[in-house]
Structure formats: C-alpha cells, structure tokens
Amino acid sequence: MSSRKFFVGGNWKMNGNKAAIDTIIERLNSNKNESVETVCAPPQCYLEYTRSKLDAAVFVSAQNCYKVEKGAFTGDISPAMLKDLGVTHVILGHSERRHVFGETDELIAEKCAHALENGLTVIACIGEKLEEREAGQTEAVNVRQLTAIKKAISDWSKVVIAYEPVWAIGTGKTASPDQAQEVHQQLRAWMAAEVSKEVADSIRIIYGGSVSGGNCKDLAKKPDIDGFLVGGASLKPEFVEIINARN
Ligand code: 13P
C-alpha cells in the first residue's frame, strides 16, 4: 500500500437538522481513527454548529464556496468566511453543482484556485455521466475537468481528487472496484505526465458513488483508491465502517 493517508469524507448534502447532526457527531466522536483523515461536510448553515461539537481530530468541510473573498454575491460564502469558522476543507465541482446548478469547468477551477490561495484543502470532484461512459468518453471527460483545474492552480499539495461517476451517485450502482481502479490509475498517470511524478505519487484520489459499509472494503483494497467521498451512507452508522475500511 502507498504512504498516502487514507481519506474519508462525508458529504451530508442538503440533509439533517441539529438533532440528526448530534447523533452523527456522537458516533464520530466515540469512534475515532487517527490513521484516517476524516472530514464531515454539513450544509453551510450547520458548519459552525458541527465544528463546535465535533472532536478536533475530525475536519469540517464546506460543500461549496465562491471564487472571491467578499462582495455583492447574494447567497454565497467565501473561503475567508469558512476559515473564520474553523472550516479547513471545501468540496468543489461536485456533480450536483455542475449539473443541477450549471457550474462550468472554468468557474470550478477559479473556485479551486481561490480556496487554495486561502489555505483550504480542496476536494475537487470530477466524473462522467452515464451517456459519456457509454460513448467511451470516460477518460476524456475526467481529463477535461482536471485540465481546467490544472490551468488555474500550481500547487497540488492541498488537493484531494474525488472521482465520482455521476451514474453511481445516489443510485445504489457503485462502480466495481476494477472500474474505479481503472479510472483512478488513468488519473494518476495523467497527473504524472501533466503535473509531475511526485504529485502523482502523493495526491489522494478518492472514490465517491454509492459507497457503503458493504462495498467499502473491496474498493479500499485497490492500490489507487485512497479513500472515499460518501453521500447517503455518511448519515448512517455504517459511516464508521467506511472510515475503518482499511483497518
Ligand atoms: P452517494 O454516496 O449517496 O451515492 O453520494 C455520493 C456523493 O455524491 C458524495 O459526494
């Protein structure tokens, strides 16, 4: 296995309330695993609440943020504000941001650059849609999304790449360990060729899309799968099993 620290993020999406969050936090606080970088991404209105209750060993991530520090951008939040709350990570480019809210590769790249400049760790999501996979475009789509980010940033040390095939998100259809490994390997090879071998060897490439307590162990055995970004199961007790998938 590689020396890359296993990374597990829970993307709560637009779910939960204080009572539900209390239950999740209690579970995480009593099941720590310090060999894993564990991150929770609550809805933005609960970021501070979550940060105040969660053990310091677990990081808090936002699900999105904008590309500038402040100004007339109604409804949005900035990396500077996130840092002010003790938030250390941000998910950017999630497929729901791309496909529900129409965010472009370029906007996502600008957001990544600004978040990194402000010292946040960026969980940069990429992934192909079902019709793109069926048309044999999987690698091309993922490379296009990554290329946009590459053009905007120079330091990859605080980037985690989340490969989340759109057809596997919230559908119960997980990419098989071999399907996920194939893409992760392609992405790492791309990083080696286009960025550097050093970055390719050290960057975490995590998988997201219907990860569960039942499938996490087989996925975690693959050499280029360095962790998970978990949606639905991150709200449930099985999230602890997913954190411990490599143990
Ligand atoms: P599910 O785990 O619910 O498929 O969601 C994956 C995801 O989108 C994580 O960001």
mmCIF file of N, CA and C and ligand atoms in Angstrom, residues 11 13 91 94-96 125 164 168-172 208-211 229-233, ligand 1:
data_model
loop_
_atom_site.group_PDB
_atom_site.id
_atom_site.type_symbol
_atom_site.label_atom_id
_atom_site.label_comp_id
_atom_site.label_asym_id
_atom_site.label_seq_id
_atom_site.Cartn_x
_atom_site.Cartn_y
_atom_site.Cartn_z
ATOM 1 N N ASN A 11 -20.228 13.659 2.797
ATOM 2 C CA ASN A 11 -20.919 14.796 2.199
ATOM 3 C C ASN A 11 -22.406 14.671 2.557
ATOM 4 N N LYS A 13 -24.720 16.661 2.033
ATOM 5 C CA LYS A 13 -25.601 17.332 1.058
ATOM 6 C C LYS A 13 -26.636 18.173 1.807
ATOM 7 N N ILE A 91 -15.512 21.119 -0.577
ATOM 8 C CA ILE A 91 -15.805 20.294 -1.763
ATOM 9 C C ILE A 91 -16.117 21.255 -2.903
ATOM 10 N N HIS A 94 -18.629 19.427 -7.257
ATOM 11 C CA HIS A 94 -19.480 18.245 -7.112
ATOM 12 C C HIS A 94 -20.440 18.154 -8.295
ATOM 13 N N SER A 95 -20.782 16.950 -8.686
ATOM 14 C CA SER A 95 -21.616 16.799 -9.895
ATOM 15 C C SER A 95 -22.968 17.496 -9.733
ATOM 16 N N GLU A 96 -23.442 17.603 -8.480
ATOM 17 C CA GLU A 96 -24.724 18.324 -8.299
ATOM 18 C C GLU A 96 -24.533 19.817 -8.536
ATOM 19 N N CYS A 125 -14.031 17.534 -7.240
ATOM 20 C CA CYS A 125 -14.798 16.402 -7.771
ATOM 21 C C CYS A 125 -14.850 16.432 -9.292
ATOM 22 N N GLU A 164 -16.041 10.813 -8.933
ATOM 23 C CA GLU A 164 -17.423 10.445 -8.631
ATOM 24 C C GLU A 164 -18.196 10.305 -9.938
ATOM 25 N N ALA A 168 -23.192 6.766 -10.639
ATOM 26 C CA ALA A 168 -23.101 5.971 -9.401
ATOM 27 C C ALA A 168 -23.546 6.764 -8.176
ATOM 28 N N ILE A 169 -23.869 8.045 -8.370
ATOM 29 C CA ILE A 169 -24.182 8.885 -7.209
ATOM 30 C C ILE A 169 -25.651 8.747 -6.827
ATOM 31 N N GLY A 170 -25.867 8.271 -5.620
ATOM 32 C CA GLY A 170 -27.226 8.176 -5.086
ATOM 33 C C GLY A 170 -28.095 7.160 -5.807
ATOM 34 N N THR A 171 -27.483 6.307 -6.623
ATOM 35 C CA THR A 171 -28.259 5.363 -7.429
ATOM 36 C C THR A 171 -28.205 3.949 -6.879
ATOM 37 N N GLY A 172 -27.290 3.709 -5.940
ATOM 38 C CA GLY A 172 -27.074 2.344 -5.472
ATOM 39 C C GLY A 172 -26.191 1.558 -6.432
ATOM 40 N N GLY A 208 -16.161 8.240 -5.039
ATOM 41 C CA GLY A 208 -17.494 8.501 -4.495
ATOM 42 C C GLY A 208 -18.573 7.992 -5.437
ATOM 43 N N GLY A 209 -19.656 7.500 -4.845
ATOM 44 C CA GLY A 209 -20.773 6.983 -5.639
ATOM 45 C C GLY A 209 -21.271 5.693 -5.033
ATOM 46 N N SER A 210 -22.327 5.821 -4.192
ATOM 47 C CA SER A 210 -22.947 4.658 -3.558
ATOM 48 C C SER A 210 -21.972 3.804 -2.748
ATOM 49 N N VAL A 211 -21.011 4.468 -2.108
ATOM 50 C CA VAL A 211 -20.123 3.727 -1.193
ATOM 51 C C VAL A 211 -20.931 3.363 0.050
ATOM 52 N N LEU A 229 -15.494 9.590 -0.872
ATOM 53 C CA LEU A 229 -16.404 10.692 -0.567
ATOM 54 C C LEU A 229 -17.800 10.063 -0.563
ATOM 55 N N VAL A 230 -18.433 10.135 0.598
ATOM 56 C CA VAL A 230 -19.632 9.336 0.849
ATOM 57 C C VAL A 230 -20.827 10.254 1.003
ATOM 58 N N GLY A 231 -21.911 9.946 0.316
ATOM 59 C CA GLY A 231 -23.131 10.735 0.467
ATOM 60 C C GLY A 231 -24.062 10.073 1.472
ATOM 61 N N GLY A 232 -25.071 9.370 0.960
ATOM 62 C CA GLY A 232 -26.125 8.796 1.810
ATOM 63 C C GLY A 232 -25.613 8.048 3.031
ATOM 64 N N ALA A 233 -24.601 7.205 2.841
ATOM 65 C CA ALA A 233 -24.131 6.375 3.964
ATOM 66 C C ALA A 233 -23.394 7.191 5.022
HETATM 67 P P1 13P B 1 -23.917 8.698 -2.557
HETATM 68 O O1 13P B 1 -22.878 8.067 -1.651
HETATM 69 O O2 13P B 1 -25.204 8.985 -1.873
HETATM 70 O O3 13P B 1 -24.035 7.949 -3.844
HETATM 71 O O4 13P B 1 -23.310 10.152 -2.947
HETATM 72 C C1 13P B 1 -22.012 10.251 -3.386
HETATM 73 C C2 13P B 1 -21.638 11.677 -3.407
HETATM 74 O O5 13P B 1 -22.153 12.444 -4.195
HETATM 75 C C3 13P B 1 -20.638 12.155 -2.448
HETATM 76 O O6 13P B 1 -20.233 13.447 -2.731
#
